[in-house]
Coordinates of C-alpha atoms in Angstrom, one line a residue:
X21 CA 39.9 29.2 26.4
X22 CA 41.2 30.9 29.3
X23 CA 39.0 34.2 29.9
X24 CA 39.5 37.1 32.6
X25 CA 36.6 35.6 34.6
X26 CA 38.5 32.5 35.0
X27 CA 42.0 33.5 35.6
X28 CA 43.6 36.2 38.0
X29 CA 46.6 35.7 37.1
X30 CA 48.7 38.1 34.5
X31 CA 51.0 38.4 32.8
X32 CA 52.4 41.8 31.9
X33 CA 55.3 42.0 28.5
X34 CA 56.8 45.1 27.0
X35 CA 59.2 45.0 24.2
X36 CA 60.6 48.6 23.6
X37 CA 63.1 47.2 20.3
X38 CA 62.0 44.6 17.1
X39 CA 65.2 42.8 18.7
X40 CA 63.3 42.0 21.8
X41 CA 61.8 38.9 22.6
X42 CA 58.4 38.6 23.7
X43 CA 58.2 34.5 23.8
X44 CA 61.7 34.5 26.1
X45 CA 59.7 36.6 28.6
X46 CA 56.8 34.7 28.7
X47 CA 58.8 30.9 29.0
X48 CA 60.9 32.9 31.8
X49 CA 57.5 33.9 33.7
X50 CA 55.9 30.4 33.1
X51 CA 58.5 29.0 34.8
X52 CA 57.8 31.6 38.0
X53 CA 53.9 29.7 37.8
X54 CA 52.7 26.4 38.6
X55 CA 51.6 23.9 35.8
X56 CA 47.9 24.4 36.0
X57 CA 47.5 27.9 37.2
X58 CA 45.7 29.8 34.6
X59 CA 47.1 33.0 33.1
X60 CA 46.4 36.1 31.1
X61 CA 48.9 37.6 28.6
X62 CA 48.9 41.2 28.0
X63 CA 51.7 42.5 26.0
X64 CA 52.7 45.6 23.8
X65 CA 55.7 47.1 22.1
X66 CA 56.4 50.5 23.3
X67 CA 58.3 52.2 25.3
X68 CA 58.0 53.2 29.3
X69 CA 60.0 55.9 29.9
X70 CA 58.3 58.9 27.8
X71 CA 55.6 60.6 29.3
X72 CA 53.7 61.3 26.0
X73 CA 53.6 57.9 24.6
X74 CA 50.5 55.9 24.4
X75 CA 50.2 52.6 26.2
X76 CA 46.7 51.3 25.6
X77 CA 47.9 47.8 27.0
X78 CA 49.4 49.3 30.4
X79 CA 46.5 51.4 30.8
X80 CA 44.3 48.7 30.7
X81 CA 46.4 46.7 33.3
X82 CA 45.5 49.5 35.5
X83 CA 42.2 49.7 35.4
X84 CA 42.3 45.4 35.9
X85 CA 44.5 46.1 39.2
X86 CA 42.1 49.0 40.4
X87 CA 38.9 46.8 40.0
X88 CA 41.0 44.4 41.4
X89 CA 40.7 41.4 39.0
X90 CA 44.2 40.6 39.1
X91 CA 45.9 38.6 42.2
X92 CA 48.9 38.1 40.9
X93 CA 51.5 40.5 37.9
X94 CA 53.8 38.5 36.7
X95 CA 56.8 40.8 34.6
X96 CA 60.0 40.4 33.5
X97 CA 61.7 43.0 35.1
X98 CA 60.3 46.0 37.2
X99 CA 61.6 48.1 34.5
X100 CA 59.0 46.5 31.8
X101 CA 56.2 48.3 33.9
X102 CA 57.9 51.5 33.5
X103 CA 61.6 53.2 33.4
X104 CA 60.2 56.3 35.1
X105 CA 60.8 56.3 39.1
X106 CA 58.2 58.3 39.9
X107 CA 55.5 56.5 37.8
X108 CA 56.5 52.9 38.6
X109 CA 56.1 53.9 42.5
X110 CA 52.7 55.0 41.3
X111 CA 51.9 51.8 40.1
X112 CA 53.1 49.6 42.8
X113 CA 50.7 51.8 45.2
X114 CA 48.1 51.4 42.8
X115 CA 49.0 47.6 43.6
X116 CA 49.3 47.2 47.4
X117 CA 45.9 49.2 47.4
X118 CA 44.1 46.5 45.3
X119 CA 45.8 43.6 47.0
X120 CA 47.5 43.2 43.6
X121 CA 51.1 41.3 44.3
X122 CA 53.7 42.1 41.7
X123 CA 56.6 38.9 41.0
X124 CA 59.6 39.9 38.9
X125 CA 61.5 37.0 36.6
X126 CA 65.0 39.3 37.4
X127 CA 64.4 40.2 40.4
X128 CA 63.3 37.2 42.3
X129 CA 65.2 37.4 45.7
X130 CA 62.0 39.6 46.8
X131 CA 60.1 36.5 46.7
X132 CA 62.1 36.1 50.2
X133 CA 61.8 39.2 51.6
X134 CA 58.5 38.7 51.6
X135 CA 58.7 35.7 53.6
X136 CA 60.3 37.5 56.3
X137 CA 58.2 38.8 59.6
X138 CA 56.4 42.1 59.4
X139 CA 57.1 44.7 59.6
X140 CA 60.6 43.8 57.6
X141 CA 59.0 42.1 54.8
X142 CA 57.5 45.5 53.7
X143 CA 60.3 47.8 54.8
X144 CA 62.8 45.4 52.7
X145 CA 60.7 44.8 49.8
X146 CA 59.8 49.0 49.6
X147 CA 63.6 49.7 50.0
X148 CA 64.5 47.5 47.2
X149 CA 61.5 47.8 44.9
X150 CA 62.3 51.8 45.1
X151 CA 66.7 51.0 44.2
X152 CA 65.4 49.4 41.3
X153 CA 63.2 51.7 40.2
X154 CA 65.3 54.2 40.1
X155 CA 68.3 52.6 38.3
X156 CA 66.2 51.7 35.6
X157 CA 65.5 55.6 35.2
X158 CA 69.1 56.3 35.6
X159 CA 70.0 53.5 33.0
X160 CA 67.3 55.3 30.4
X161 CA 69.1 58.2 31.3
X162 CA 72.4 57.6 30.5
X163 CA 71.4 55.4 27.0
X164 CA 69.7 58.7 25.9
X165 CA 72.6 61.0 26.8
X166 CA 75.4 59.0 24.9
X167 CA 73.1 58.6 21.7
X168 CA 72.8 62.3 22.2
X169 CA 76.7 62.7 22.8
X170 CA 77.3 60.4 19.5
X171 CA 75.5 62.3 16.9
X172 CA 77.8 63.5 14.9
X173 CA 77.5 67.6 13.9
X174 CA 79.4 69.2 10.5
X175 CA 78.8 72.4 9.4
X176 CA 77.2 72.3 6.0
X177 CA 76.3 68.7 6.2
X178 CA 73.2 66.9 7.3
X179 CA 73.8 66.0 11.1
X180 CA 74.0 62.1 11.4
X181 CA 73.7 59.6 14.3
X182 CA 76.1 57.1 15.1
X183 CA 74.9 54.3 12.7
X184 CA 75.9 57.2 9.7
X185 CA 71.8 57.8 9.7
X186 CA 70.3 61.2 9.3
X187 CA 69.6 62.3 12.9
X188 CA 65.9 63.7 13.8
X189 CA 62.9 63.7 12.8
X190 CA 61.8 61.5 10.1
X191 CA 60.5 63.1 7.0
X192 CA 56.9 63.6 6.0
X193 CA 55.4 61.0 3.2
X194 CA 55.0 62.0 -0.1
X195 CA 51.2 60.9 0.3
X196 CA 50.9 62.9 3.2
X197 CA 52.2 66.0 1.5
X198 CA 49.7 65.3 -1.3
X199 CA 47.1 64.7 0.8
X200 CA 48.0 68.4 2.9
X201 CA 48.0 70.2 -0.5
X202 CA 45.2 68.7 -2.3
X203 CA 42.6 69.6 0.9
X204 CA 44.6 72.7 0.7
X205 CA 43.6 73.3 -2.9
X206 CA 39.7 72.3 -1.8
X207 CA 39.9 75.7 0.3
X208 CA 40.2 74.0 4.0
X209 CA 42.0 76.0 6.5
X210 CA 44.9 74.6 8.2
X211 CA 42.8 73.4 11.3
X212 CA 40.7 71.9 9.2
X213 CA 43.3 69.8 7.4
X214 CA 45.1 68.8 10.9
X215 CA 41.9 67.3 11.6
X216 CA 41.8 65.1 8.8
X217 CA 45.4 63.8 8.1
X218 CA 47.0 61.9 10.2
X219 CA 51.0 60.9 10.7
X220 CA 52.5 57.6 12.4
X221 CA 55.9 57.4 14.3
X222 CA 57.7 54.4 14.2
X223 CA 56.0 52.3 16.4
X224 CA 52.7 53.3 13.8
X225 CA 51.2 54.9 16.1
X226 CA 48.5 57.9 14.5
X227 CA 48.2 60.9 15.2
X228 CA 46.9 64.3 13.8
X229 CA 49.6 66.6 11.7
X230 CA 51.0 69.7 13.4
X231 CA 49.6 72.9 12.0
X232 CA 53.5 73.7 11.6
X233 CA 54.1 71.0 9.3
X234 CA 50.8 71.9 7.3
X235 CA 52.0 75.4 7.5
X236 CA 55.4 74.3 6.1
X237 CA 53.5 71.9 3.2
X238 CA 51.6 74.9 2.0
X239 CA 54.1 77.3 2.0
X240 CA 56.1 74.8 -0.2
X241 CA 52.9 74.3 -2.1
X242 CA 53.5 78.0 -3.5
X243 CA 57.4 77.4 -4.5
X244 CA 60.6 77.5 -2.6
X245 CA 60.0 81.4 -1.4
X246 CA 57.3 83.8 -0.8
X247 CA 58.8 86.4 -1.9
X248 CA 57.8 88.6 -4.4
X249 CA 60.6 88.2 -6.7
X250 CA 59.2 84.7 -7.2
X251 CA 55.4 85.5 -7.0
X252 CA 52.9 88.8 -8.0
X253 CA 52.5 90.7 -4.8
X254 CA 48.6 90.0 -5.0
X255 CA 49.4 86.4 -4.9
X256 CA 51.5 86.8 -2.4
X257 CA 49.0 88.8 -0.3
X258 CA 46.5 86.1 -1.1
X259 CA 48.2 83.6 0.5
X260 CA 49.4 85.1 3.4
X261 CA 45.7 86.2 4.1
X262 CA 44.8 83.0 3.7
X263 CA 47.5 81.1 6.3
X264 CA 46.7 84.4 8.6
X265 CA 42.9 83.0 8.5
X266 CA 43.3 79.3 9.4
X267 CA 45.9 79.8 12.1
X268 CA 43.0 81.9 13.8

């Protein structure tokens, strides 16, 4: 069993889509290695180019690098580190400070600029390393704005997506909306219940509900409209005093 005492060697895979491949990258980076040269995989699905996504994986390849237990980062493609410019430079400092060399599978030609005399080796490989970097932002770029330019908008109609899919954000569960009123119905206040109920996005990833959607569960909770056509005005008073309470 190879362990990380034993083997400085990583490899790094991301897979942003289900229709990526995570054993293609790793036979295209075995290849890069020789036969008996021990290796570490660490691999996740998610994506690198929002700021607000959790990478537990990446973040632990960082702290490797910084304590400097890895020699040699074996990826892909640049871009499977990250598709932000700014954040991938980061990295690759983070790198060259721990004597951490990075090899790229698609972008193998600066295996020879680094065979070339100082101080061109570095000048070539910061030149190129930095193009990369920031066409894989512009390519992320561009994906998002024609997804954005293909949704397709009609007034009275739910907005779809290309595919003919409603467009934005997915839908609260049933159990989560049962699970928002019931605690509601127990008398905890809207901070309360955000503590306690959680919500996954697609890549099942938890975190706590927004007090807006709790807000909007409870309201719903009481009927279509708080009005007082549809309710007595105490009642309505009631809850109102009551949403006025927890959002404080």
């Amino acid at each position: 069993m190879i362990t990380p005492q034993s083997a400085t060697t990583y490899f790094y895979i991301r897979c942003s889509t289900k229709l990526q491949d995570a054993t293609l990258q790793i036979s295209n980076l075995i290849s890069m290695i020789s036969p008996d040269e021990k290796y570490i995989v660490l691999q996740e699905n998610q994506s690198a180019f929002k700021d607000n996504v959790k990478r537990p994986v990446y973040d632990e390849l960082v702290r490797l690098v910084k304590n400097k237990k890895i020699k040699n980062l074996y990826v892909w493609a640049f871009d499977r580190l990250h598709r932000n410019y700014k954040r991938l430079q980061e990295f690759f400092l983070i790198c060259k400070m721990s004597d951490c060399v990075i090899h790229s599978y698609n972008e193998k030609f600066l295996e020879d600029f680094r065979k070339m005399p100082p101080p061109y080796n570095e000048m070539f490989e910061t030149f190129m390393t930095t193009l990369f970097g920031s066409m894989g932002e512009a390519e992320s770029r561009l994906k998002s704005g024609r997804v954005k330019n293909s949704v397709v908008k009609k007034e009275g109609e739910i907005t779809k997506s290309y595919k003919g899919n409603k467009w934005g954000r997915k839908n609260l569960s049933v159990q989560v909306i049962n699970q928002v009123r019931a605690l509601h119905g127990q008398g905890y206040s809207l901070r309360e219940i955000c503590k306690k109920v959680n919500v996954y996005d697609r890549n099942n990833n938890p975190r706590p509900i927004s007090k807006s959607s709790v807000f909007s569960i409870v309201h719903k909770s009481y009927g279509s409209d708080l009005t007082e056509n549809t309710m007595k005005k105490d009642e309505t008073e009631k809850v109102k005093e009551s949403v006025r309470e927890s959002l404080n």
